[in-house]
């Protein structure tokens, strides 16, 4: 028996070391590009072409240059406004749709879920051309609404699937008890059901916002001026102080500025995001 316990302890130690090594490798793999980008943004212009990973001297000139350019602050405002509006509408619609799919009995419930999944799987690049022509015809090109509508369309399926998993975990008896006490279906939904699915709604909202904040494809194809151009598209139009200078430092600084809010959201709310994505994965 002692030999068996020693063998199990040895196997367990090897497994722990293996998983720890794997985690370290993944962390390094994920953080090295971010560290390189940050170091590049802190290098003076004279050091951008050298091969050193860390800058010899730290300079904030690229961050100052980014904010001196009027298009970047405007793009930040566009990204924030478009992302928040798209997130609010998408999550609100997804919450109502998920409740109807899980709680109500009507023909075609499964077809709705399958359709939502099909929309989520559809490659966005395939619809850019038709949307571009349609938006030009309807006057939605280079407007906030012209970006909000595609963002809602593409993020709604993910939000529906995420929130539906939370609705399935809530016992029917809670809503029935509220109805017996005199509450209407809407009151039971607002005061009983909605607070219980708040973690799923919150996780979906973060994921939708990150999608809208990071999108480049629609922002570049459906905008042409700084009036509605978001940050990822605005960075692509950065230029150097002369035609002989590459805007490497400015692009790195702007990329760091854009990445910070997303990283902060994920770090602060990682438990809610994981809970939202894994809800319903295990039945107890």
XYZ file of N, CA and C in Angstrom:
852
model
N 0.821 -1.202 0.000
C 0.000 0.000 0.000
C 0.861 1.259 0.000
N 1.975 1.183 0.734
C 2.854 2.355 0.794
C 3.418 2.684 -0.583
N 3.773 1.613 -1.331
C 4.295 1.841 -2.674
C 3.271 2.469 -3.593
N 1.991 2.036 -3.421
C 0.923 2.612 -4.243
C 0.751 4.086 -3.946
N 0.769 4.429 -2.619
C 0.621 5.835 -2.242
C 1.771 6.664 -2.787
N 2.997 6.098 -2.745
C 4.145 6.842 -3.276
C 4.007 7.043 -4.780
N 3.522 6.020 -5.484
C 3.334 6.155 -6.931
C 2.291 7.209 -7.247
N 1.177 7.206 -6.470
C 0.139 8.215 -6.688
C 0.673 9.615 -6.409
N 1.475 9.737 -5.323
C 2.038 11.050 -4.992
C 2.986 11.524 -6.090
N 3.783 10.578 -6.637
C 4.690 10.954 -7.706
C 3.952 11.382 -8.957
N 2.878 10.638 -9.296
C 2.070 11.004 -10.460
C 1.410 12.360 -10.264
N 0.888 12.578 -9.047
C 0.234 13.854 -8.768
C 1.223 15.003 -8.869
N 2.449 14.812 -8.381
C 3.463 15.856 -8.463
C 3.817 16.162 -9.904
N 3.935 15.119 -10.728
C 4.247 15.323 -12.137
C 3.119 16.080 -12.833
N 1.876 15.738 -12.508
C 0.734 16.429 -13.116
C 0.710 17.896 -12.721
N 0.970 18.181 -11.430
C 0.976 19.573 -10.982
C 2.066 20.366 -11.678
N 3.252 19.763 -11.784
C 4.346 20.454 -12.465
C 4.028 20.681 -13.939
N 3.401 19.679 -14.559
C 3.047 19.817 -15.967
C 2.058 20.965 -16.184
N 1.007 21.018 -15.364
C -0.004 22.061 -15.531
C 0.555 23.439 -15.194
N 1.402 23.518 -14.180
C 2.014 24.803 -13.849
C 2.920 25.279 -14.981
N 3.686 24.362 -15.548
C 4.554 24.719 -16.668
C 3.716 25.177 -17.859
N 2.610 24.474 -18.122
C 1.730 24.855 -19.230
C 1.144 26.245 -19.019
N 0.720 26.534 -17.789
C 0.146 27.847 -17.486
C 1.183 28.946 -17.679
N 2.412 28.696 -17.218
C 3.480 29.692 -17.371
C 3.762 29.951 -18.846
N 3.821 28.888 -19.650
C 4.076 29.041 -21.083
C 2.971 29.859 -21.744
N 1.720 29.579 -21.399
C 0.603 30.311 -21.991
C 0.612 31.776 -21.584
N 0.935 32.042 -20.315
C 0.983 33.428 -19.846
C 2.079 34.202 -20.572
N 3.257 33.591 -20.686
C 4.363 34.248 -21.385
C 4.004 34.470 -22.851
N 3.394 33.464 -23.465
C 2.995 33.572 -24.873
C 2.012 34.718 -25.084
N 1.114 34.923 -24.114
C 0.103 35.974 -24.252
C 0.643 37.350 -23.915
N 1.575 37.436 -22.966
C 2.015 38.738 -22.471
C 3.219 39.304 -23.204
N 4.021 38.468 -23.846
C 5.206 38.976 -24.541
C 4.840 39.983 -25.640
N 3.838 39.718 -26.487
C 3.480 40.747 -27.491
C 3.018 42.057 -26.856
N 2.288 41.973 -25.743
C 1.832 43.191 -25.064
C 3.020 43.949 -24.482
N 3.954 43.199 -23.884
C 5.142 43.849 -23.330
C 5.986 44.487 -24.432
N 6.113 43.794 -25.560
C 6.876 44.352 -26.687
C 6.210 45.618 -27.204
N 4.888 45.604 -27.319
C 4.162 46.778 -27.807
C 4.320 47.955 -26.844
N 4.247 47.674 -25.539
C 4.419 48.739 -24.544
C 5.828 49.315 -24.594
N 6.825 48.425 -24.690
C 8.211 48.899 -24.767
C 8.428 49.731 -26.029
N 7.819 49.324 -27.132
C 7.958 50.075 -28.376
C 7.335 51.460 -28.255
N 6.214 51.552 -27.548
C 5.559 52.851 -27.406
C 6.342 53.806 -26.516
N 7.231 53.267 -25.681
C 8.007 54.100 -24.763
C 9.382 54.468 -25.313
N 9.724 53.955 -26.490
C 11.015 54.284 -27.079
C 10.962 55.647 -27.754
N 12.027 56.435 -27.646
C 12.094 57.678 -28.440
C 12.142 57.353 -29.927
N 11.817 58.309 -30.753
C 11.790 58.080 -32.203
C 13.131 57.615 -32.739
N 14.217 58.078 -32.113
C 15.552 57.715 -32.586
C 15.895 56.251 -32.320
N 15.146 55.582 -31.436
C 15.453 54.188 -31.070
C 14.468 53.191 -31.658
N 13.525 53.630 -32.466
C 12.485 52.722 -32.954
C 13.031 51.648 -33.889
N 14.146 51.923 -34.538
C 14.681 50.965 -35.506
C 15.716 50.015 -34.913
N 16.071 50.193 -33.627
C 17.058 49.281 -33.049
C 16.388 47.954 -32.688
N 17.212 46.975 -32.322
C 16.722 45.625 -32.061
C 16.564 45.330 -30.565
N 16.718 46.323 -29.732
C 16.583 46.104 -28.284
C 15.115 45.916 -27.924
N 14.880 44.998 -26.984
C 13.512 44.791 -26.498
C 13.092 45.932 -25.592
N 13.951 46.306 -24.660
C 13.646 47.394 -23.732
C 14.279 48.685 -24.223
N 13.620 49.810 -24.035
C 14.192 51.090 -24.490
C 15.358 51.527 -23.604
N 16.351 52.178 -24.218
C 17.454 52.719 -23.425
C 16.955 53.840 -22.513
N 16.059 54.638 -23.009
C 15.470 55.727 -22.232
C 13.971 55.764 -22.496
N 13.215 56.057 -21.475
C 11.754 56.072 -21.578
C 11.283 57.446 -22.035
N 10.405 57.458 -23.039
C 9.866 58.704 -23.562
C 8.361 58.564 -23.769
N 7.622 59.609 -23.449
C 6.169 59.629 -23.641
C 5.772 60.468 -24.859
N 6.721 60.697 -25.746
C 6.440 61.572 -26.886
C 5.371 61.000 -27.805
N 5.319 59.670 -27.929
C 4.322 59.071 -28.816
C 2.918 59.193 -28.228
N 2.793 59.067 -26.920
C 1.484 59.240 -26.286
C 1.015 60.690 -26.428
N 1.953 61.638 -26.266
C 1.591 63.045 -26.447
C 1.192 63.323 -27.891
N 1.898 62.710 -28.849
C 1.583 62.930 -30.259
C 0.213 62.362 -30.611
N -0.141 61.231 -30.002
C -1.444 60.619 -30.282
C -2.580 61.539 -29.861
N -2.457 62.148 -28.690
C -3.534 63.003 -28.198
C -3.495 64.405 -28.811
N -2.372 64.778 -29.406
C -2.353 66.049 -30.137
C -3.148 65.964 -31.424
N -3.235 64.759 -31.967
C -4.008 64.547 -33.189
C -5.488 64.463 -32.829
N -6.294 65.323 -33.395
C -7.709 65.418 -33.015
C -8.490 64.153 -33.347
N -8.027 63.377 -34.322
C -8.817 62.229 -34.744
C -8.818 61.114 -33.693
N -7.763 61.006 -32.880
C -7.731 59.905 -31.911
C -8.701 60.137 -30.750
N -8.720 61.316 -30.090
C -9.747 61.527 -29.058
C -11.166 61.381 -29.595
N -11.403 61.846 -30.839
C -12.731 61.687 -31.432
C -13.056 60.207 -31.637
N -12.054 59.434 -32.060
C -12.271 57.999 -32.262
C -12.544 57.296 -30.934
N -11.875 57.726 -29.865
C -12.151 57.147 -28.553
C -13.602 57.390 -28.146
N -14.071 58.608 -28.357
C -15.461 58.909 -28.044
C -16.428 58.090 -28.889
N -16.108 57.927 -30.180
C -16.962 57.110 -31.047
C -16.991 55.655 -30.587
N -15.833 55.102 -30.251
C -15.775 53.710 -29.804
C -16.583 53.517 -28.530
N -16.419 54.437 -27.584
C -17.132 54.307 -26.317
C -18.641 54.427 -26.521
N -19.072 55.446 -27.278
C -20.499 55.640 -27.488
C -21.141 54.510 -28.263
N -20.532 54.124 -29.373
C -21.086 53.048 -30.196
C -21.078 51.732 -29.429
N -19.996 51.457 -28.705
C -19.915 50.215 -27.955
C -20.968 50.126 -26.862
N -21.185 51.212 -26.116
C -22.166 51.196 -25.031
C -23.592 51.064 -25.563
N -23.904 51.789 -26.634
C -25.258 51.708 -27.192
C -25.524 50.313 -27.755
N -24.570 49.776 -28.527
C -24.744 48.439 -29.085
C -24.866 47.399 -27.982
N -24.087 47.551 -26.922
C -24.146 46.606 -25.808
C -25.490 46.655 -25.106
N -25.982 47.848 -24.807
C -27.255 47.981 -24.102
C -28.401 47.373 -24.907
N -28.468 47.689 -26.202
C -29.560 47.173 -27.027
C -29.441 45.660 -27.208
N -28.246 45.181 -27.492
C -28.048 43.752 -27.735
C -28.384 42.926 -26.497
N -27.922 43.366 -25.343
C -28.171 42.604 -24.114
C -29.650 42.655 -23.734
N -30.297 43.802 -23.916
C -31.729 43.910 -23.601
C -32.543 42.971 -24.486
N -32.273 42.981 -25.790
C -32.994 42.092 -26.692
C -32.681 40.626 -26.402
N -31.425 40.328 -26.110
C -31.033 38.946 -25.830
C -31.692 38.427 -24.561
N -31.820 39.293 -23.548
C -32.463 38.872 -22.305
C -33.922 38.504 -22.536
N -34.648 39.329 -23.276
C -36.055 39.044 -23.567
C -36.192 37.794 -24.444
N -35.311 37.674 -25.445
C -35.380 36.512 -26.330
C -35.042 35.225 -25.587
N -34.030 35.270 -24.727
C -33.648 34.084 -23.972
C -34.761 33.658 -23.021
N -35.411 34.619 -22.394
C -36.532 34.292 -21.501
C -37.658 33.628 -22.279
N -37.987 34.171 -23.449
C -39.066 33.588 -24.250
C -38.713 32.182 -24.719
N -37.472 31.964 -25.113
C -37.056 30.657 -25.618
C -37.083 29.605 -24.512
N -36.652 29.978 -23.308
C -36.541 29.013 -22.219
C -37.866 28.822 -21.485
N -38.604 29.912 -21.242
C -39.782 29.854 -20.383
C -41.090 29.620 -21.121
N -41.199 30.073 -22.350
C -42.465 29.989 -23.070
C -42.449 28.790 -24.012
N -43.612 28.246 -24.236
C -43.772 27.125 -25.151
C -44.419 27.631 -26.436
N -43.678 27.602 -27.521
C -44.215 28.033 -28.803
C -43.502 27.261 -29.912
N -44.164 27.068 -31.036
C -43.552 26.299 -32.135
C -42.308 27.020 -32.677
N -41.299 26.245 -32.961
C -40.102 26.803 -33.580
C -39.070 27.328 -32.610
N -39.166 26.955 -31.328
C -38.168 27.446 -30.365
C -36.767 26.997 -30.755
N -36.644 25.751 -31.124
C -35.316 25.240 -31.482
C -34.806 25.882 -32.770
N -35.716 26.191 -33.668
C -35.297 26.841 -34.910
C -34.733 28.229 -34.637
N -35.280 28.907 -33.629
C -34.765 30.228 -33.274
C -33.321 30.111 -32.779
N -33.074 29.134 -31.916
C -31.713 28.942 -31.412
C -30.760 28.528 -32.536
N -31.226 27.642 -33.404
C -30.379 27.215 -34.518
C -30.093 28.395 -35.449
N -31.105 29.225 -35.684
C -30.894 30.412 -36.514
C -29.911 31.381 -35.890
N -30.022 31.562 -34.574
C -29.076 32.446 -33.886
C -27.656 31.914 -33.999
N -27.503 30.601 -33.842
C -26.171 30.001 -33.971
C -25.650 30.143 -35.391
N -26.532 30.018 -36.389
C -26.106 30.162 -37.784
C -25.618 31.575 -38.056
N -26.300 32.562 -37.495
C -25.863 33.952 -37.673
C -24.490 34.157 -37.034
N -24.281 33.565 -35.851
C -22.996 33.715 -35.162
C -21.858 33.063 -35.944
N -22.164 31.997 -36.674
C -21.127 31.279 -37.417
C -20.845 31.915 -38.774
N -21.706 32.817 -39.229
C -21.564 33.389 -40.567
C -20.362 34.326 -40.599
N -19.475 34.218 -41.581
C -18.283 35.084 -41.640
C -18.654 36.522 -41.950
N -18.278 37.483 -41.112
C -18.643 38.887 -41.351
C -18.115 39.440 -42.669
N -16.951 38.958 -43.103
C -16.363 39.492 -44.332
C -17.269 39.235 -45.531
N -18.126 38.218 -45.452
C -18.986 37.875 -46.581
C -20.128 38.861 -46.774
N -20.467 39.639 -45.737
C -21.608 40.546 -45.839
C -21.186 42.012 -45.905
N -19.888 42.279 -45.900
C -19.423 43.664 -45.936
C -19.860 44.365 -47.224
N -19.693 43.701 -48.351
C -20.056 44.308 -49.628
C -21.527 44.686 -49.707
N -22.464 43.746 -49.456
C -23.886 44.099 -49.485
C -24.270 45.182 -48.481
N -23.704 45.109 -47.269
C -24.023 46.129 -46.264
C -23.509 47.492 -46.717
N -22.330 47.538 -47.311
C -21.774 48.801 -47.797
C -22.721 49.449 -48.810
N -23.178 48.655 -49.783
C -24.093 49.192 -50.799
C -25.417 49.611 -50.173
N -25.942 48.797 -49.276
C -27.231 49.108 -48.663
C -27.143 50.348 -47.779
N -26.062 50.475 -47.033
C -25.894 51.640 -46.160
C -25.745 52.931 -46.981
N -25.070 52.861 -48.099
C -24.963 54.042 -48.968
C -26.340 54.441 -49.501
N -27.147 53.451 -49.801
C -28.488 53.721 -50.327
C -29.402 54.312 -49.253
N -29.272 53.825 -48.003
C -30.151 54.265 -46.919
C -29.623 55.482 -46.168
N -28.410 55.921 -46.496
C -27.834 57.060 -45.798
C -27.251 56.714 -44.439
N -26.934 55.456 -44.209
C -26.362 55.024 -42.936
C -24.845 54.905 -42.985
N -24.264 55.112 -44.160
C -22.811 55.018 -44.262
C -22.156 56.161 -43.490
N -21.101 55.837 -42.753
C -20.349 56.808 -41.956
C -21.228 57.450 -40.869
N -22.037 56.623 -40.222
C -22.852 57.080 -39.093
C -22.716 56.091 -37.940
N -23.054 56.559 -36.748
C -23.047 55.658 -35.590
C -24.016 54.498 -35.803
N -25.216 54.812 -36.296
C -26.223 53.768 -36.488
C -25.750 52.721 -37.485
N -24.961 53.145 -38.470
C -24.444 52.207 -39.453
C -23.495 51.182 -38.866
N -22.880 51.476 -37.720
C -22.037 50.502 -37.029
C -22.805 49.771 -35.930
N -23.719 50.459 -35.279
C -24.460 49.848 -34.167
C -25.295 48.667 -34.653
N -25.957 48.818 -35.801
C -26.821 47.744 -36.302
C -26.037 46.457 -36.584
N -24.913 46.479 -37.306
C -24.154 45.224 -37.491
C -23.627 44.647 -36.179
N -23.190 45.507 -35.262
C -22.695 45.000 -33.986
C -23.792 44.264 -33.219
N -24.989 44.831 -33.215
C -26.102 44.166 -32.537
C -26.411 42.833 -33.206
N -26.443 42.834 -34.528
C -26.786 41.626 -35.276
C -25.808 40.493 -35.006
N -24.519 40.805 -34.950
C -23.508 39.757 -34.802
C -23.298 39.328 -33.357
N -23.612 40.178 -32.399
C -23.409 39.818 -30.994
C -24.661 39.272 -30.328
N -25.816 39.481 -30.926
C -27.059 39.012 -30.330
C -27.098 37.490 -30.146
N -26.656 36.678 -31.126
C -26.691 35.218 -30.909
C -25.868 34.767 -29.706
N -24.652 35.290 -29.562
C -23.824 34.912 -28.417
C -24.490 35.304 -27.109
N -25.063 36.493 -27.064
C -25.732 36.941 -25.848
C -26.945 36.062 -25.531
N -27.703 35.674 -26.555
C -28.872 34.813 -26.333
C -28.454 33.466 -25.761
N -27.425 32.871 -26.333
C -26.981 31.567 -25.852
C -26.438 31.656 -24.429
N -25.701 32.696 -24.126
C -25.136 32.843 -22.783
C -26.228 33.040 -21.736
N -27.164 33.932 -22.009
C -28.208 34.235 -21.032
C -29.207 33.083 -20.928
N -29.448 32.370 -22.028
C -30.354 31.221 -21.979
C -29.869 30.167 -20.997
N -28.562 29.973 -20.940
C -28.009 28.994 -20.000
C -28.346 29.359 -18.566
N -28.368 30.638 -18.236
C -28.714 31.062 -16.882
C -30.210 30.871 -16.614
N -31.045 31.159 -17.589
C -32.487 30.969 -17.402
C -32.816 29.505 -17.136
N -32.086 28.593 -17.769
C -32.363 27.167 -17.566
C -32.025 26.712 -16.148
N -31.145 27.437 -15.455
C -30.751 27.058 -14.098
C -31.730 27.560 -13.039
N -32.642 28.445 -13.405
C -33.566 29.036 -12.426
C -34.799 28.144 -12.306
N -35.178 27.726 -11.098
C -36.360 26.872 -10.928
C -37.638 27.604 -11.340
N -38.530 26.874 -11.993
C -39.825 27.420 -12.379
C -40.622 27.876 -11.157
N -40.401 27.196 -10.011
C -41.232 27.447 -8.837
C -41.133 28.893 -8.352
N -39.970 29.533 -8.541
C -39.815 30.909 -8.082
C -40.765 31.843 -8.835
N -40.843 31.681 -10.129
C -41.745 32.520 -10.908
C -43.201 32.184 -10.611
N -43.494 30.891 -10.441
C -44.864 30.497 -10.141
C -45.312 31.041 -8.797
N -44.401 31.051 -7.808
C -44.755 31.598 -6.505
C -45.063 33.081 -6.594
N -44.290 33.806 -7.387
C -44.560 35.228 -7.566
C -45.897 35.453 -8.263
N -46.226 34.599 -9.225
C -47.512 34.738 -9.908
C -48.668 34.446 -8.953
N -48.484 33.461 -8.082
C -49.523 33.139 -7.096
C -49.738 34.311 -6.141
N -48.670 35.023 -5.806
C -48.780 36.181 -4.905
C -49.391 37.400 -5.581
N -49.744 37.298 -6.846
C -50.425 38.393 -7.521
C -49.588 39.159 -8.515
N -48.345 38.776 -8.700
C -47.491 39.476 -9.655
C -47.834 39.062 -11.083
N -47.734 39.999 -11.979
C -47.905 39.680 -13.387
C -46.635 38.998 -13.909
N -46.703 38.480 -15.130
C -45.511 37.839 -15.701
C -44.359 38.833 -15.820
N -44.686 40.076 -16.221
C -43.643 41.088 -16.350
C -43.049 41.445 -14.993
N -43.895 41.575 -13.957
C -43.397 41.890 -12.615
C -42.545 40.749 -12.068
N -42.980 39.515 -12.297
C -42.180 38.371 -11.852
C -40.839 38.336 -12.569
N -40.857 38.687 -13.848
C -39.604 38.717 -14.607
C -38.669 39.797 -14.070
N -39.195 40.990 -13.821
C -38.368 42.118 -13.385
C -37.827 41.938 -11.980
N -38.660 41.478 -11.056
C -38.292 41.487 -9.639
C -37.759 40.145 -9.128
N -38.032 39.065 -9.834
C -37.609 37.743 -9.356
C -36.564 37.117 -10.274
N -36.887 37.040 -11.569
C -36.025 36.314 -12.502
C -34.801 37.128 -12.891
N -35.018 38.390 -13.243
C -33.910 39.204 -13.751
C -32.755 39.342 -12.761
N -33.010 39.567 -11.459
C -31.862 39.634 -10.527
C -31.060 38.344 -10.469
N -31.724 37.198 -10.705
C -31.020 35.920 -10.630
C -30.131 35.669 -11.849
N -30.495 36.241 -12.991
C -29.679 36.054 -14.200
C -28.729 37.220 -14.420
N -28.627 38.110 -13.435
C -27.743 39.274 -13.574
C -26.299 38.889 -13.913
N -25.713 37.815 -13.307
C -24.335 37.453 -13.705
C -24.215 37.116 -15.183
N -25.190 36.407 -15.743
C -25.144 36.083 -17.161
C -25.319 37.306 -18.038
N -26.209 38.211 -17.637
C -26.416 39.447 -18.379
C -25.143 40.287 -18.351
N -24.514 40.344 -17.184
C -23.291 41.128 -17.041
C -22.168 40.546 -17.895
N -22.009 39.226 -17.871
C -20.966 38.590 -18.683
C -21.214 38.821 -20.165
N -22.467 38.723 -20.595
C -22.793 38.969 -21.997
C -22.498 40.409 -22.384
N -22.806 41.343 -21.489
C -22.560 42.757 -21.780
C -21.064 43.011 -21.982
N -20.232 42.420 -21.169
C -18.785 42.610 -21.307
C -18.294 42.052 -22.644
N -18.766 40.859 -23.006
C -18.336 40.244 -24.256
C -18.793 41.057 -25.465
N -20.029 41.549 -25.427
C -20.537 42.362 -26.534
C -19.742 43.658 -26.649
N -19.459 44.292 -25.520
C -18.711 45.545 -25.548
C -17.300 45.331 -26.091
N -16.658 44.249 -25.685
C -15.308 43.969 -26.179
C -15.326 43.750 -27.687
N -16.344 43.070 -28.194
C -16.454 42.871 -29.645
C -16.577 44.210 -30.359
N -17.466 45.067 -29.868
C -17.663 46.366 -30.516
C -16.424 47.243 -30.388
N -15.750 47.176 -29.252
C -14.564 48.002 -29.019
C -13.408 47.583 -29.922
N -13.272 46.293 -30.182
C -12.125 45.783 -30.937
C -12.369 45.666 -32.437
N -13.595 45.834 -32.876
C -13.896 45.583 -34.292
C -13.133 46.531 -35.210
N -12.551 45.951 -36.234
C -11.858 46.735 -37.262
C -12.551 46.632 -38.613
N -13.079 45.455 -38.922
C -13.624 45.188 -40.253
C -14.759 46.152 -40.602
N -15.791 46.207 -39.777
C -16.930 47.077 -40.064
C -16.550 48.550 -39.908
N -15.729 48.850 -38.910
C -15.350 50.241 -38.685
C -14.558 50.802 -39.854
N -13.734 49.986 -40.476
C -12.938 50.461 -41.617
C -13.752 50.521 -42.900
N -14.696 49.587 -43.083
C -15.432 49.516 -44.341
C -16.648 50.434 -44.374
N -17.226 50.734 -43.222
C -18.490 51.478 -43.188
C -18.327 52.912 -42.703
N -17.103 53.401 -42.595
C -16.857 54.787 -42.212
C -15.831 55.392 -43.172
N -15.864 56.717 -43.272
C -14.909 57.402 -44.148
C -14.347 58.668 -43.524
N -14.907 59.129 -42.421
C -14.431 60.345 -41.763
C -14.329 60.097 -40.264
N -13.787 61.102 -39.564
C -13.642 60.997 -38.114
C -14.962 61.149 -37.376
N -16.053 61.425 -38.084
C -17.348 61.617 -37.428
C -17.830 60.348 -36.741
N -17.542 59.191 -37.312
C -17.998 57.932 -36.721
C -16.928 56.851 -36.729
N -15.729 57.171 -37.136
C -14.652 56.182 -37.191
C -14.207 55.821 -35.778
N -14.135 54.541 -35.469
C -13.737 54.082 -34.148
C -12.215 53.923 -34.079
N -11.721 53.608 -32.896
C -10.275 53.594 -32.661
C -9.530 52.588 -33.543
N -9.957 51.322 -33.651
C -9.176 50.397 -34.496
C -9.008 50.892 -35.926
N -10.063 51.492 -36.500
C -9.950 52.016 -37.858
C -9.113 53.284 -37.895
N -9.227 54.123 -36.869
C -8.457 55.363 -36.835
C -6.959 55.086 -36.773
N -6.569 54.051 -36.035
C -5.145 53.706 -35.927
C -4.575 53.351 -37.299
N -5.381 52.731 -38.144
C -4.906 52.339 -39.469
C -4.605 53.540 -40.354
N -5.144 54.708 -40.008
C -4.928 55.912 -40.807
C -3.868 56.836 -40.204
N -3.150 56.368 -39.193
C -2.070 57.177 -38.634
C -0.975 57.381 -39.676
N -0.385 58.558 -39.647
C 0.739 58.864 -40.537
C 1.854 59.481 -39.714
N 3.076 59.392 -40.232
C 4.209 60.020 -39.572
C 4.222 61.521 -39.792
N 5.147 62.185 -39.126
C 5.250 63.634 -39.265
C 5.689 64.044 -40.673
N 6.293 63.104 -41.413
C 6.650 63.336 -42.814
C 6.464 62.025 -43.559
N 6.535 62.096 -44.889
C 6.311 60.889 -45.671
C 7.465 59.907 -45.561
N 8.578 60.340 -44.991
C 9.732 59.459 -44.804
C 9.740 58.798 -43.423
N 8.760 59.108 -42.587
C 8.731 58.577 -41.226
C 7.549 57.639 -41.051
N 7.806 56.456 -40.518
C 6.750 55.497 -40.230
C 6.115 55.811 -38.866
N 4.784 55.709 -38.748
C 4.122 56.036 -37.469
C 4.140 54.876 -36.490
N 5.254 54.167 -36.413
C 5.334 52.974 -35.568
C 5.082 53.302 -34.103
N 5.750 54.346 -33.606
C 5.592 54.703 -32.196
C 4.184 55.145 -31.862
N 3.571 55.936 -32.739
C 2.204 56.390 -32.491
C 1.218 55.236 -32.525
N 1.404 54.327 -33.459
C 0.517 53.167 -33.531
C 0.654 52.311 -32.273
N 1.883 52.113 -31.801
C 2.095 51.327 -30.577
C 1.458 52.004 -29.377
N 1.628 53.319 -29.252
C 1.050 54.040 -28.118
C -0.469 53.981 -28.158
N -1.065 54.191 -29.329
C -2.520 54.132 -29.444
C -3.040 52.727 -29.159
N -2.309 51.715 -29.593
C -2.730 50.336 -29.331
C -2.711 50.022 -27.847
N -1.703 50.531 -27.144
C -1.650 50.330 -25.684
C -2.829 51.022 -25.013
N -3.124 52.240 -25.424
C -4.239 52.990 -24.834
C -5.559 52.252 -25.055
N -5.737 51.680 -26.236
C -6.976 50.964 -26.541
C -7.053 49.637 -25.789
N -5.921 48.998 -25.569
C -5.906 47.689 -24.920
C -6.164 47.785 -23.420
N -5.742 48.871 -22.792
C -5.856 48.998 -21.338
C -7.290 48.822 -20.840
N -8.305 49.497 -21.406
C -9.672 49.301 -20.890
C -10.151 47.855 -20.987
N -9.818 47.174 -22.083
C -10.243 45.787 -22.249
C -9.577 44.893 -21.205
N -8.281 45.072 -21.005
C -7.568 44.274 -20.014
C -8.125 44.521 -18.614
N -8.415 45.765 -18.289
C -8.977 46.086 -16.978
C -10.339 45.429 -16.789
N -11.174 45.439 -17.825
C -12.483 44.793 -17.730
C -12.331 43.294 -17.463
N -11.437 42.659 -18.201
C -11.261 41.213 -18.055
C -10.687 40.870 -16.691
N -9.708 41.640 -16.219
C -9.093 41.360 -14.920
C -10.082 41.579 -13.784
N -10.847 42.654 -13.849
C -11.777 42.979 -12.761
C -12.977 42.036 -12.720
N -13.435 41.583 -13.898
C -14.670 40.812 -13.940
C -14.461 39.430 -14.541
N -13.264 38.865 -14.376
C -12.989 37.580 -14.989
C -13.867 36.465 -14.418
N -14.180 36.540 -13.125
C -15.022 35.497 -12.537
C -16.432 35.536 -13.119
N -16.970 36.743 -13.319
C -18.305 36.849 -13.896
C -18.313 36.380 -15.351
N -17.241 36.685 -16.077
C -17.169 36.249 -17.474
C -17.119 34.730 -17.551
N -16.283 34.107 -16.725
C -16.180 32.650 -16.717
C -17.491 32.029 -16.276
N -18.127 32.604 -15.257
C -19.423 32.085 -14.803
C -20.474 32.175 -15.890
N -20.451 33.275 -16.632
C -21.420 33.436 -17.703
C -21.192 32.459 -18.838
N -19.940 32.186 -19.187
C -19.644 31.301 -20.301
C -19.814 29.832 -19.945
N -19.662 29.478 -18.663
C -19.744 28.082 -18.257
C -21.087 27.730 -17.635
N -22.016 28.667 -17.549
C -23.322 28.379 -16.963
C -24.038 27.315 -17.786
N -24.586 26.348 -17.099
C -25.299 25.285 -17.792
C -24.414 24.187 -18.330
N -23.108 24.308 -18.169
C -22.213 23.283 -18.684
C -22.289 22.012 -17.866
N -22.601 22.142 -16.584
C -22.695 20.984 -15.684
C -24.072 20.986 -15.060
N -24.753 19.904 -15.154
C -26.065 19.761 -14.527
C -25.913 19.075 -13.190
N -26.532 19.695 -12.169
C -26.445 19.095 -10.859
C -27.781 18.655 -10.348
